[in-house]
Amino acid sequence: MQFFLDTGDLNEIKTAHSWGLIDGVTTNPSIVAKTGKDQMTLIREICEIIDGPISAEVIALDAEGMLKEAAELAKINKNVVIKLPMTKDGMIACKKLSKDGVKTNVTLIFSANQALLAAKNGATYVSPFIGRLDDVGQTGMDLIAEIRTIFNNYGFETQILAASVRHSEHVKMSALAGADVATIPLKVLEGLFAHPLTKMGLDQFLADHAKSKK
Ligand code: G3P
């Protein structure tokens, strides 16, 4: 399973990268806005740190505008993945970009049918937002499992990128359900290291070591 970091904070990206655990980065307009930078600058800076897929989202709502933005973003680095909304125009842009060999990430996926449409149009990734489904009383994890079954049934190569990941259990359940990638905030990634028995065990080993003969 690949891990992407879901952030535009360069310090967070450097930290997670130093642990050797990060395969890529995802951003969205909300993440970019938090940094106070323009998207092109931010994506360029991220590409200097991480040599892996970096998702950058288009703002235009029409296919032509999306393709224009995609062309500018794709110029930044070969690793840039164009994030497109799950709309009819998003699907027109997805089909064209995949035909041209540009990597795409279809975002705001909340149903298996939406994922099926994106896969049919050659999306590199689909991003089901599991936390936001949980927020409205549905079970986000069921969506990952449904998409996995559909993609397996038809041999779609589109990768399932579990997004809107809020806690460690989401990461584990996404892995069990067969997501190819999870995009994770740094806080959640840090949480994956922790177990009380690991800390207790380490404290005990160090205490015993202090008692042993020098
Ligand atoms: O990258 C998009 C996604 O992960 C959003 O997460 O927490 O805003 O629902 P969240």
Short mmCIF file of N, CA and C and ligand atoms in Angstrom, two decimals, residues 6 26-28 31 83 107 129 132 163-166 183, ligand 1:
data_model
loop_
_atom_site.label_atom_id
_atom_site.label_comp_id
_atom_site.label_asym_id
_atom_site.label_seq_id
_atom_site.Cartn_x
_atom_site.Cartn_y
_atom_site.Cartn_z
N ASP A 6 -1.49 14.20 2.86
CA ASP A 6 -2.59 15.07 2.42
C ASP A 6 -2.37 16.45 3.04
N THR A 26 -0.98 14.73 -1.80
CA THR A 26 -2.21 15.24 -2.41
C THR A 26 -2.50 16.63 -1.86
N THR A 27 -3.03 17.48 -2.73
CA THR A 27 -3.47 18.81 -2.30
C THR A 27 -4.88 19.02 -2.86
N ASN A 28 -5.53 20.04 -2.37
CA ASN A 28 -6.82 20.48 -2.94
C ASN A 28 -6.89 21.99 -2.71
N ILE A 31 -6.48 23.06 0.91
CA ILE A 31 -5.11 22.85 1.41
C ILE A 31 -4.19 23.96 0.89
N LYS A 83 -5.84 16.68 -10.64
CA LYS A 83 -7.01 16.29 -9.86
C LYS A 83 -8.24 16.96 -10.47
N THR A 107 -11.61 13.32 -8.05
CA THR A 107 -11.85 13.58 -6.63
C THR A 107 -13.33 13.76 -6.34
N PHE A 129 -13.96 9.81 -0.59
CA PHE A 129 -13.77 10.60 0.65
C PHE A 129 -14.45 9.87 1.81
N ARG A 132 -15.74 11.99 5.06
CA ARG A 132 -16.93 12.83 4.82
C ARG A 132 -18.20 11.99 4.72
N ALA A 163 -9.27 8.76 0.59
CA ALA A 163 -9.05 10.15 0.99
C ALA A 163 -10.02 10.52 2.12
N SER A 164 -9.79 11.70 2.68
CA SER A 164 -10.58 12.15 3.84
C SER A 164 -10.40 11.12 4.97
N VAL A 165 -9.14 10.76 5.17
CA VAL A 165 -8.76 9.78 6.21
C VAL A 165 -8.59 10.56 7.51
N ARG A 166 -9.32 10.15 8.54
CA ARG A 166 -9.35 10.96 9.77
C ARG A 166 -8.62 10.31 10.95
N THR A 183 -4.30 8.58 1.40
CA THR A 183 -3.69 9.89 1.59
C THR A 183 -4.06 10.37 2.99
O1 G3P B 1 -7.58 15.46 -0.23
C1 G3P B 1 -8.90 15.56 0.07
C2 G3P B 1 -9.35 15.00 1.38
O2 G3P B 1 -8.49 14.11 1.92
C3 G3P B 1 -10.16 15.85 2.26
O3 G3P B 1 -10.20 15.46 3.60
O4 G3P B 1 -10.65 15.80 5.98
O5 G3P B 1 -11.20 17.63 4.33
O6 G3P B 1 -12.56 15.57 4.41
P1 G3P B 1 -11.20 16.16 4.63
#
